Amino acid sequence: MKEEIYELVKTTINELREEGLNPDIMLAGPEFLKHASEVLKDCHLAVYEIKELNSDAVIADSQYLGQLKRASRRISIGLLFKEKDMWEEIQKV
């Protein structure tokens, strides 16, 4: 699961960089942080917990946050949990 979260975060960071932005902050819900805390150490982002985001996170360029719609990306690990549960159920059958 950690590998999937790491890939999701790195892909999002790279997408923002390709658009000429400098992603430097993450706003993350407590559920996201619970599963991604180890992964985030390697991402060099300032991380802020926002309880309303729950299992989602927003990666952004703080210089343009709120000014440009494309300055941030929202990601969710909720789908990763659903997929993992689905595969566990399939393996049981």
mmCIF file of N, CA, C and O in Angstrom:
data_model
loop_
_atom_site.group_PDB
_atom_site.id
_atom_site.type_symbol
_atom_site.label_atom_id
_atom_site.label_comp_id
_atom_site.label_asym_id
_atom_site.label_seq_id
_atom_site.Cartn_x
_atom_site.Cartn_y
_atom_site.Cartn_z
ATOM 1 N N MET A 1 0.819 -1.195 0.000
ATOM 2 C CA MET A 1 0.000 0.000 0.000
ATOM 3 C C MET A 1 0.870 1.270 0.000
ATOM 4 O O MET A 1 0.542 2.237 -0.649
ATOM 5 N N LYS A 2 1.995 1.222 0.715
ATOM 6 C CA LYS A 2 2.871 2.385 0.781
ATOM 7 C C LYS A 2 3.451 2.727 -0.586
ATOM 8 O O LYS A 2 3.608 3.900 -0.919
ATOM 9 N N GLU A 3 3.753 1.688 -1.369
ATOM 10 C CA GLU A 3 4.295 1.927 -2.703
ATOM 11 C C GLU A 3 3.279 2.641 -3.583
ATOM 12 O O GLU A 3 3.634 3.551 -4.345
ATOM 13 N N GLU A 4 2.011 2.244 -3.485
ATOM 14 C CA GLU A 4 0.957 2.865 -4.282
ATOM 15 C C GLU A 4 0.773 4.324 -3.886
ATOM 16 O O GLU A 4 0.609 5.196 -4.745
ATOM 17 N N ILE A 5 0.804 4.593 -2.590
ATOM 18 C CA ILE A 5 0.655 5.973 -2.117
ATOM 19 C C ILE A 5 1.838 6.811 -2.577
ATOM 20 O O ILE A 5 1.665 7.935 -3.060
ATOM 21 N N TYR A 6 3.043 6.252 -2.470
ATOM 22 C CA TYR A 6 4.235 6.972 -2.920
ATOM 23 C C TYR A 6 4.134 7.309 -4.405
ATOM 24 O O TYR A 6 4.411 8.440 -4.817
ATOM 25 N N GLU A 7 3.735 6.350 -5.214
ATOM 26 C CA GLU A 7 3.600 6.585 -6.658
ATOM 27 C C GLU A 7 2.540 7.642 -6.956
ATOM 28 O O GLU A 7 2.719 8.489 -7.839
ATOM 29 N N LEU A 8 1.437 7.613 -6.229
ATOM 30 C CA LEU A 8 0.371 8.592 -6.414
ATOM 31 C C LEU A 8 0.870 10.006 -6.095
ATOM 32 O O LEU A 8 0.653 10.941 -6.869
ATOM 33 N N VAL A 9 1.580 10.139 -4.991
ATOM 34 C CA VAL A 9 2.108 11.447 -4.592
ATOM 35 C C VAL A 9 3.167 11.922 -5.586
ATOM 36 O O VAL A 9 3.132 13.066 -6.041
ATOM 37 N N LYS A 10 4.106 11.060 -5.947
ATOM 38 C CA LYS A 10 5.178 11.449 -6.879
ATOM 39 C C LYS A 10 4.618 11.807 -8.255
ATOM 40 O O LYS A 10 5.077 12.767 -8.885
ATOM 41 N N THR A 11 3.642 11.056 -8.733
ATOM 42 C CA THR A 11 3.021 11.352 -10.026
ATOM 43 C C THR A 11 2.365 12.730 -9.997
ATOM 44 O O THR A 11 2.509 13.514 -10.933
ATOM 45 N N THR A 12 1.674 13.027 -8.925
ATOM 46 C CA THR A 12 1.010 14.323 -8.796
ATOM 47 C C THR A 12 2.031 15.457 -8.738
ATOM 48 O O THR A 12 1.856 16.491 -9.395
ATOM 49 N N ILE A 13 3.098 15.265 -7.989
ATOM 50 C CA ILE A 13 4.163 16.270 -7.927
ATOM 51 C C ILE A 13 4.760 16.493 -9.312
ATOM 52 O O ILE A 13 4.956 17.635 -9.745
ATOM 53 N N ASN A 14 5.032 15.417 -10.035
ATOM 54 C CA ASN A 14 5.605 15.535 -11.378
ATOM 55 C C ASN A 14 4.661 16.222 -12.351
ATOM 56 O O ASN A 14 5.101 17.005 -13.202
ATOM 57 N N GLU A 15 3.362 15.955 -12.253
ATOM 58 C CA GLU A 15 2.386 16.626 -13.116
ATOM 59 C C GLU A 15 2.415 18.136 -12.897
ATOM 60 O O GLU A 15 2.387 18.915 -13.853
ATOM 61 N N LEU A 16 2.467 18.545 -11.639
ATOM 62 C CA LEU A 16 2.523 19.978 -11.340
ATOM 63 C C LEU A 16 3.827 20.596 -11.844
ATOM 64 O O LEU A 16 3.822 21.702 -12.392
ATOM 65 N N ARG A 17 4.933 19.880 -11.691
ATOM 66 C CA ARG A 17 6.219 20.392 -12.181
ATOM 67 C C ARG A 17 6.224 20.534 -13.697
ATOM 68 O O ARG A 17 6.801 21.480 -14.231
ATOM 69 N N GLU A 18 5.605 19.590 -14.393
ATOM 70 C CA GLU A 18 5.527 19.657 -15.856
ATOM 71 C C GLU A 18 4.749 20.876 -16.324
ATOM 72 O O GLU A 18 4.956 21.353 -17.437
ATOM 73 N N GLU A 19 3.873 21.385 -15.488
ATOM 74 C CA GLU A 19 3.110 22.589 -15.820
ATOM 75 C C GLU A 19 3.833 23.859 -15.386
ATOM 76 O O GLU A 19 3.271 24.946 -15.409
ATOM 77 N N GLY A 20 5.078 23.721 -14.940
ATOM 78 C CA GLY A 20 5.878 24.873 -14.570
ATOM 79 C C GLY A 20 5.672 25.345 -13.144
ATOM 80 O O GLY A 20 6.089 26.446 -12.793
ATOM 81 N N LEU A 21 5.049 24.542 -12.319
ATOM 82 C CA LEU A 21 4.799 24.903 -10.937
ATOM 83 C C LEU A 21 5.823 24.245 -10.018
ATOM 84 O O LEU A 21 6.513 23.316 -10.418
ATOM 85 N N ASN A 22 5.892 24.729 -8.786
ATOM 86 C CA ASN A 22 6.816 24.189 -7.802
ATOM 87 C C ASN A 22 6.004 23.700 -6.593
ATOM 88 O O ASN A 22 5.821 24.448 -5.626
ATOM 89 N N PRO A 23 5.521 22.459 -6.636
ATOM 90 C CA PRO A 23 4.725 21.956 -5.518
ATOM 91 C C PRO A 23 5.568 21.873 -4.244
ATOM 92 O O PRO A 23 6.602 21.220 -4.226
ATOM 93 N N ASP A 24 5.112 22.584 -3.216
ATOM 94 C CA ASP A 24 5.896 22.645 -1.992
ATOM 95 C C ASP A 24 5.077 22.408 -0.726
ATOM 96 O O ASP A 24 5.644 22.323 0.358
ATOM 97 N N ILE A 25 3.758 22.279 -0.848
ATOM 98 C CA ILE A 25 2.948 22.023 0.345
ATOM 99 C C ILE A 25 1.928 20.921 0.079
ATOM 100 O O ILE A 25 1.556 20.655 -1.060
ATOM 101 N N MET A 26 1.519 20.290 1.168
ATOM 102 C CA MET A 26 0.450 19.303 1.105
ATOM 103 C C MET A 26 -0.515 19.573 2.252
ATOM 104 O O MET A 26 -0.102 19.738 3.399
ATOM 105 N N LEU A 27 -1.778 19.644 1.924
ATOM 106 C CA LEU A 27 -2.839 19.703 2.917
ATOM 107 C C LEU A 27 -3.435 18.308 2.926
ATOM 108 O O LEU A 27 -3.875 17.814 1.883
ATOM 109 N N ALA A 28 -3.436 17.641 4.063
ATOM 110 C CA ALA A 28 -3.837 16.233 4.094
ATOM 111 C C ALA A 28 -4.767 15.951 5.266
ATOM 112 O O ALA A 28 -4.617 16.515 6.347
ATOM 113 N N GLY A 29 -5.687 15.049 5.018
ATOM 114 C CA GLY A 29 -6.596 14.606 6.065
ATOM 115 C C GLY A 29 -5.926 13.610 6.989
ATOM 116 O O GLY A 29 -4.904 13.004 6.645
ATOM 117 N N PRO A 30 -6.491 13.406 8.179
ATOM 118 C CA PRO A 30 -5.866 12.507 9.162
ATOM 119 C C PRO A 30 -5.758 11.065 8.681
ATOM 120 O O PRO A 30 -4.767 10.386 8.963
ATOM 121 N N GLU A 31 -6.736 10.576 7.950
ATOM 122 C CA GLU A 31 -6.683 9.203 7.438
ATOM 123 C C GLU A 31 -5.564 9.065 6.406
ATOM 124 O O GLU A 31 -4.851 8.074 6.376
ATOM 125 N N PHE A 32 -5.401 10.070 5.559
ATOM 126 C CA PHE A 32 -4.315 10.070 4.577
ATOM 127 C C PHE A 32 -2.970 10.049 5.299
ATOM 128 O O PHE A 32 -2.091 9.261 4.965
ATOM 129 N N LEU A 33 -2.814 10.908 6.297
ATOM 130 C CA LEU A 33 -1.548 10.986 7.028
ATOM 131 C C LEU A 33 -1.238 9.697 7.777
ATOM 132 O O LEU A 33 -0.070 9.304 7.882
ATOM 133 N N LYS A 34 -2.257 9.044 8.282
ATOM 134 C CA LYS A 34 -2.053 7.799 9.015
ATOM 135 C C LYS A 34 -1.378 6.744 8.139
ATOM 136 O O LYS A 34 -0.515 6.004 8.596
ATOM 137 N N HIS A 35 -1.738 6.704 6.872
ATOM 138 C CA HIS A 35 -1.204 5.683 5.970
ATOM 139 C C HIS A 35 -0.009 6.165 5.153
ATOM 140 O O HIS A 35 0.702 5.343 4.582
ATOM 141 N N ALA A 36 0.216 7.471 5.100
ATOM 142 C CA ALA A 36 1.254 7.998 4.210
ATOM 143 C C ALA A 36 2.398 8.690 4.933
ATOM 144 O O ALA A 36 3.286 9.231 4.279
ATOM 145 N N SER A 37 2.409 8.669 6.240
ATOM 146 C CA SER A 37 3.408 9.457 6.973
ATOM 147 C C SER A 37 4.847 9.086 6.597
ATOM 148 O O SER A 37 5.690 9.962 6.417
ATOM 149 N N GLU A 38 5.144 7.804 6.467
ATOM 150 C CA GLU A 38 6.506 7.391 6.103
ATOM 151 C C GLU A 38 6.867 7.826 4.685
ATOM 152 O O GLU A 38 8.000 8.222 4.419
ATOM 153 N N VAL A 39 5.924 7.753 3.797
ATOM 154 C CA VAL A 39 6.136 8.108 2.391
ATOM 155 C C VAL A 39 6.435 9.598 2.244
ATOM 156 O O VAL A 39 7.260 10.001 1.428
ATOM 157 N N LEU A 40 5.782 10.409 3.049
ATOM 158 C CA LEU A 40 5.901 11.860 2.896
ATOM 159 C C LEU A 40 7.269 12.401 3.277
ATOM 160 O O LEU A 40 7.639 13.485 2.838
ATOM 161 N N LYS A 41 8.038 11.658 4.041
ATOM 162 C CA LYS A 41 9.373 12.103 4.423
ATOM 163 C C LYS A 41 10.267 12.297 3.205
ATOM 164 O O LYS A 41 11.115 13.179 3.182
ATOM 165 N N ASP A 42 10.066 11.489 2.175
ATOM 166 C CA ASP A 42 10.890 11.554 0.970
ATOM 167 C C ASP A 42 10.402 12.571 -0.055
ATOM 168 O O ASP A 42 11.048 12.765 -1.075
ATOM 169 N N CYS A 43 9.268 13.186 0.194
ATOM 170 C CA CYS A 43 8.663 14.072 -0.814
ATOM 171 C C CYS A 43 9.027 15.541 -0.645
ATOM 172 O O CYS A 43 8.753 16.348 -1.517
ATOM 173 N N HIS A 44 9.625 15.909 0.466
ATOM 174 C CA HIS A 44 10.087 17.277 0.712
ATOM 175 C C HIS A 44 8.975 18.313 0.550
ATOM 176 O O HIS A 44 9.154 19.332 -0.119
ATOM 177 N N LEU A 45 7.839 18.048 1.174
ATOM 178 C CA LEU A 45 6.716 18.979 1.173
ATOM 179 C C LEU A 45 6.436 19.420 2.610
ATOM 180 O O LEU A 45 6.598 18.632 3.547
ATOM 181 N N ALA A 46 6.006 20.655 2.769
ATOM 182 C CA ALA A 46 5.497 21.090 4.073
ATOM 183 C C ALA A 46 4.091 20.500 4.176
ATOM 184 O O ALA A 46 3.269 20.684 3.289
ATOM 185 N N VAL A 47 3.827 19.756 5.237
ATOM 186 C CA VAL A 47 2.558 19.035 5.362
ATOM 187 C C VAL A 47 1.728 19.650 6.484
ATOM 188 O O VAL A 47 2.224 19.866 7.597
ATOM 189 N N TYR A 48 0.458 19.919 6.167
ATOM 190 C CA TYR A 48 -0.483 20.481 7.128
ATOM 191 C C TYR A 48 -1.705 19.576 7.199
ATOM 192 O O TYR A 48 -2.254 19.184 6.172
ATOM 193 N N GLU A 49 -2.122 19.253 8.410
ATOM 194 C CA GLU A 49 -3.290 18.386 8.583
ATOM 195 C C GLU A 49 -4.569 19.224 8.570
ATOM 196 O O GLU A 49 -4.687 20.214 9.287
ATOM 197 N N ILE A 50 -5.505 18.785 7.744
ATOM 198 C CA ILE A 50 -6.828 19.403 7.640
ATOM 199 C C ILE A 50 -7.839 18.291 7.851
ATOM 200 O O ILE A 50 -8.012 17.426 6.983
ATOM 201 N N LYS A 51 -8.487 18.273 9.003
ATOM 202 C CA LYS A 51 -9.339 17.129 9.350
ATOM 203 C C LYS A 51 -10.473 16.905 8.358
ATOM 204 O O LYS A 51 -10.900 15.777 8.136
ATOM 205 N N GLU A 52 -10.955 17.947 7.710
ATOM 206 C CA GLU A 52 -12.060 17.808 6.759
ATOM 207 C C GLU A 52 -11.679 17.029 5.498
ATOM 208 O O GLU A 52 -12.549 16.535 4.779
ATOM 209 N N LEU A 53 -10.407 16.896 5.217
ATOM 210 C CA LEU A 53 -9.976 16.161 4.018
ATOM 211 C C LEU A 53 -10.011 14.648 4.215
ATOM 212 O O LEU A 53 -10.007 13.897 3.243
ATOM 213 N N ASN A 54 -10.000 14.170 5.444
ATOM 214 C CA ASN A 54 -10.087 12.764 5.802
ATOM 215 C C ASN A 54 -9.059 11.916 5.061
ATOM 216 O O ASN A 54 -7.899 11.907 5.416
ATOM 217 N N SER A 55 -9.444 11.174 3.999
ATOM 218 C CA SER A 55 -8.491 10.312 3.293
ATOM 219 C C SER A 55 -7.983 10.954 1.999
ATOM 220 O O SER A 55 -7.398 10.286 1.163
ATOM 221 N N ASP A 56 -8.176 12.247 1.858
ATOM 222 C CA ASP A 56 -7.710 12.985 0.688
ATOM 223 C C ASP A 56 -6.546 13.889 1.063
ATOM 224 O O ASP A 56 -6.301 14.156 2.236
ATOM 225 N N ALA A 57 -5.861 14.372 0.038
ATOM 226 C CA ALA A 57 -4.785 15.342 0.229
ATOM 227 C C ALA A 57 -4.751 16.268 -0.981
ATOM 228 O O ALA A 57 -5.174 15.893 -2.077
ATOM 229 N N VAL A 58 -4.246 17.456 -0.769
ATOM 230 C CA VAL A 58 -4.066 18.427 -1.842
ATOM 231 C C VAL A 58 -2.590 18.786 -1.875
ATOM 232 O O VAL A 58 -2.014 19.175 -0.856
ATOM 233 N N ILE A 59 -1.985 18.623 -3.033
ATOM 234 C CA ILE A 59 -0.590 19.006 -3.240
ATOM 235 C C ILE A 59 -0.612 20.283 -4.059
ATOM 236 O O ILE A 59 -1.313 20.351 -5.074
ATOM 237 N N ALA A 60 0.156 21.290 -3.621
ATOM 238 C CA ALA A 60 0.042 22.589 -4.285
ATOM 239 C C ALA A 60 1.359 23.357 -4.289
ATOM 240 O O ALA A 60 2.269 23.083 -3.508
ATOM 241 N N ASP A 61 1.385 24.342 -5.173
ATOM 242 C CA ASP A 61 2.440 25.346 -5.196
ATOM 243 C C ASP A 61 1.907 26.499 -4.353
ATOM 244 O O ASP A 61 0.952 27.173 -4.747
ATOM 245 N N SER A 62 2.489 26.719 -3.186
ATOM 246 C CA SER A 62 1.953 27.713 -2.262
ATOM 247 C C SER A 62 1.970 29.132 -2.830
ATOM 248 O O SER A 62 1.163 29.968 -2.445
ATOM 249 N N GLN A 63 2.855 29.391 -3.763
ATOM 250 C CA GLN A 63 2.944 30.723 -4.352
ATOM 251 C C GLN A 63 1.691 31.059 -5.156
ATOM 252 O O GLN A 63 1.289 32.209 -5.219
ATOM 253 N N TYR A 64 1.062 30.052 -5.755
ATOM 254 C CA TYR A 64 -0.087 30.294 -6.624
ATOM 255 C C TYR A 64 -1.393 29.735 -6.081
ATOM 256 O O TYR A 64 -2.426 29.849 -6.725
ATOM 257 N N LEU A 65 -1.353 29.115 -4.921
ATOM 258 C CA LEU A 65 -2.550 28.522 -4.340
ATOM 259 C C LEU A 65 -3.630 29.589 -4.151
ATOM 260 O O LEU A 65 -3.392 30.628 -3.557
ATOM 261 N N GLY A 66 -4.791 29.326 -4.669
ATOM 262 C CA GLY A 66 -5.897 30.278 -4.581
ATOM 263 C C GLY A 66 -5.925 31.269 -5.723
ATOM 264 O O GLY A 66 -6.924 31.949 -5.916
ATOM 265 N N GLN A 67 -4.857 31.362 -6.492
ATOM 266 C CA GLN A 67 -4.805 32.292 -7.613
ATOM 267 C C GLN A 67 -5.024 31.577 -8.940
ATOM 268 O O GLN A 67 -5.653 32.108 -9.837
ATOM 269 N N LEU A 68 -4.459 30.379 -9.055
ATOM 270 C CA LEU A 68 -4.587 29.603 -10.283
ATOM 271 C C LEU A 68 -5.281 28.287 -9.977
ATOM 272 O O LEU A 68 -4.914 27.593 -9.030
ATOM 273 N N LYS A 69 -6.246 27.948 -10.777
ATOM 274 C CA LYS A 69 -6.972 26.699 -10.570
ATOM 275 C C LYS A 69 -6.053 25.492 -10.733
ATOM 276 O O LYS A 69 -6.190 24.495 -10.050
ATOM 277 N N ARG A 70 -5.097 25.581 -11.607
ATOM 278 C CA ARG A 70 -4.208 24.454 -11.887
ATOM 279 C C ARG A 70 -3.024 24.364 -10.926
ATOM 280 O O ARG A 70 -2.167 23.509 -11.066
ATOM 281 N N ALA A 71 -2.969 25.221 -9.909
ATOM 282 C CA ALA A 71 -1.833 25.256 -8.990
ATOM 283 C C ALA A 71 -1.874 24.144 -7.955
ATOM 284 O O ALA A 71 -0.960 24.008 -7.153
ATOM 285 N N SER A 72 -2.918 23.338 -7.972
ATOM 286 C CA SER A 72 -3.012 22.256 -6.987
ATOM 287 C C SER A 72 -3.707 21.046 -7.592
ATOM 288 O O SER A 72 -4.397 21.142 -8.601
ATOM 289 N N ARG A 73 -3.501 19.898 -6.956
ATOM 290 C CA ARG A 73 -4.159 18.649 -7.351
ATOM 291 C C ARG A 73 -4.660 17.970 -6.087
ATOM 292 O O ARG A 73 -3.942 17.885 -5.094
ATOM 293 N N ARG A 74 -5.874 17.451 -6.148
ATOM 294 C CA ARG A 74 -6.420 16.699 -5.022
ATOM 295 C C ARG A 74 -6.296 15.214 -5.332
ATOM 296 O O ARG A 74 -6.626 14.771 -6.434
ATOM 297 N N ILE A 75 -5.803 14.460 -4.369
ATOM 298 C CA ILE A 75 -5.667 13.020 -4.533
ATOM 299 C C ILE A 75 -6.369 12.331 -3.364
ATOM 300 O O ILE A 75 -6.599 12.932 -2.327
ATOM 301 N N SER A 76 -6.707 11.074 -3.566
ATOM 302 C CA SER A 76 -7.405 10.327 -2.528
ATOM 303 C C SER A 76 -6.864 8.911 -2.451
ATOM 304 O O SER A 76 -6.585 8.289 -3.475
ATOM 305 N N ILE A 77 -6.743 8.404 -1.236
ATOM 306 C CA ILE A 77 -6.336 7.010 -1.069
ATOM 307 C C ILE A 77 -7.555 6.131 -0.809
ATOM 308 O O ILE A 77 -7.423 4.928 -0.669
ATOM 309 N N GLY A 78 -8.735 6.735 -0.763
ATOM 310 C CA GLY A 78 -9.961 5.967 -0.548
ATOM 311 C C GLY A 78 -10.156 4.884 -1.588
ATOM 312 O O GLY A 78 -10.545 3.758 -1.270
ATOM 313 N N LEU A 79 -9.857 5.193 -2.840
ATOM 314 C CA LEU A 79 -9.999 4.205 -3.915
ATOM 315 C C LEU A 79 -8.990 3.071 -3.774
ATOM 316 O O LEU A 79 -9.291 1.929 -4.114
ATOM 317 N N LEU A 80 -7.802 3.374 -3.263
ATOM 318 C CA LEU A 80 -6.801 2.321 -3.053
ATOM 319 C C LEU A 80 -7.305 1.307 -2.033
ATOM 320 O O LEU A 80 -7.102 0.106 -2.182
ATOM 321 N N PHE A 81 -7.976 1.777 -0.982
ATOM 322 C CA PHE A 81 -8.524 0.872 0.028
ATOM 323 C C PHE A 81 -9.637 0.003 -0.551
ATOM 324 O O PHE A 81 -9.710 -1.187 -0.280
ATOM 325 N N LYS A 82 -10.493 0.609 -1.373
ATOM 326 C CA LYS A 82 -11.576 -0.160 -1.995
ATOM 327 C C LYS A 82 -11.020 -1.239 -2.914
ATOM 328 O O LYS A 82 -11.495 -2.362 -2.924
ATOM 329 N N GLU A 83 -10.000 -0.880 -3.691
ATOM 330 C CA GLU A 83 -9.381 -1.847 -4.596
ATOM 331 C C GLU A 83 -8.720 -2.969 -3.807
ATOM 332 O O GLU A 83 -8.857 -4.150 -4.155
ATOM 333 N N LYS A 84 -8.028 -2.629 -2.735
ATOM 334 C CA LYS A 84 -7.369 -3.636 -1.902
ATOM 335 C C LYS A 84 -8.405 -4.595 -1.301
ATOM 336 O O LYS A 84 -8.221 -5.811 -1.320
ATOM 337 N N ASP A 85 -9.504 -4.042 -0.791
ATOM 338 C CA ASP A 85 -10.578 -4.866 -0.228
ATOM 339 C C ASP A 85 -11.183 -5.784 -1.279
ATOM 340 O O ASP A 85 -11.482 -6.946 -1.009
ATOM 341 N N MET A 86 -11.356 -5.257 -2.496
ATOM 342 C CA MET A 86 -11.926 -6.054 -3.573
ATOM 343 C C MET A 86 -11.022 -7.245 -3.895
ATOM 344 O O MET A 86 -11.485 -8.372 -4.024
ATOM 345 N N TRP A 87 -9.707 -7.011 -3.981
ATOM 346 C CA TRP A 87 -8.778 -8.096 -4.287
ATOM 347 C C TRP A 87 -8.730 -9.123 -3.165
ATOM 348 O O TRP A 87 -8.605 -10.325 -3.412
ATOM 349 N N GLU A 88 -8.851 -8.668 -1.931
ATOM 350 C CA GLU A 88 -8.884 -9.611 -0.807
ATOM 351 C C GLU A 88 -10.134 -10.497 -0.881
ATOM 352 O O GLU A 88 -10.056 -11.685 -0.595
ATOM 353 N N GLU A 89 -11.265 -9.925 -1.254
ATOM 354 C CA GLU A 89 -12.493 -10.688 -1.396
ATOM 355 C C GLU A 89 -12.385 -11.708 -2.536
ATOM 356 O O GLU A 89 -12.822 -12.839 -2.423
ATOM 357 N N ILE A 90 -11.769 -11.291 -3.635
ATOM 358 C CA ILE A 90 -11.592 -12.193 -4.783
ATOM 359 C C ILE A 90 -10.693 -13.360 -4.402
ATOM 360 O O ILE A 90 -10.960 -14.515 -4.779
ATOM 361 N N GLN A 91 -9.646 -13.091 -3.652
ATOM 362 C CA GLN A 91 -8.731 -14.156 -3.228
ATOM 363 C C GLN A 91 -9.400 -15.154 -2.303
ATOM 364 O O GLN A 91 -9.052 -16.314 -2.280
ATOM 365 N N LYS A 92 -10.385 -14.696 -1.535
ATOM 366 C CA LYS A 92 -11.110 -15.580 -0.631
ATOM 367 C C LYS A 92 -11.990 -16.568 -1.397
ATOM 368 O O LYS A 92 -12.229 -17.668 -0.935
ATOM 369 N N VAL A 93 -12.458 -16.153 -2.562
ATOM 370 C CA VAL A 93 -13.356 -17.000 -3.361
ATOM 371 C C VAL A 93 -12.618 -18.046 -4.073
ATOM 372 O O VAL A 93 -11.923 -18.755 -4.174
#
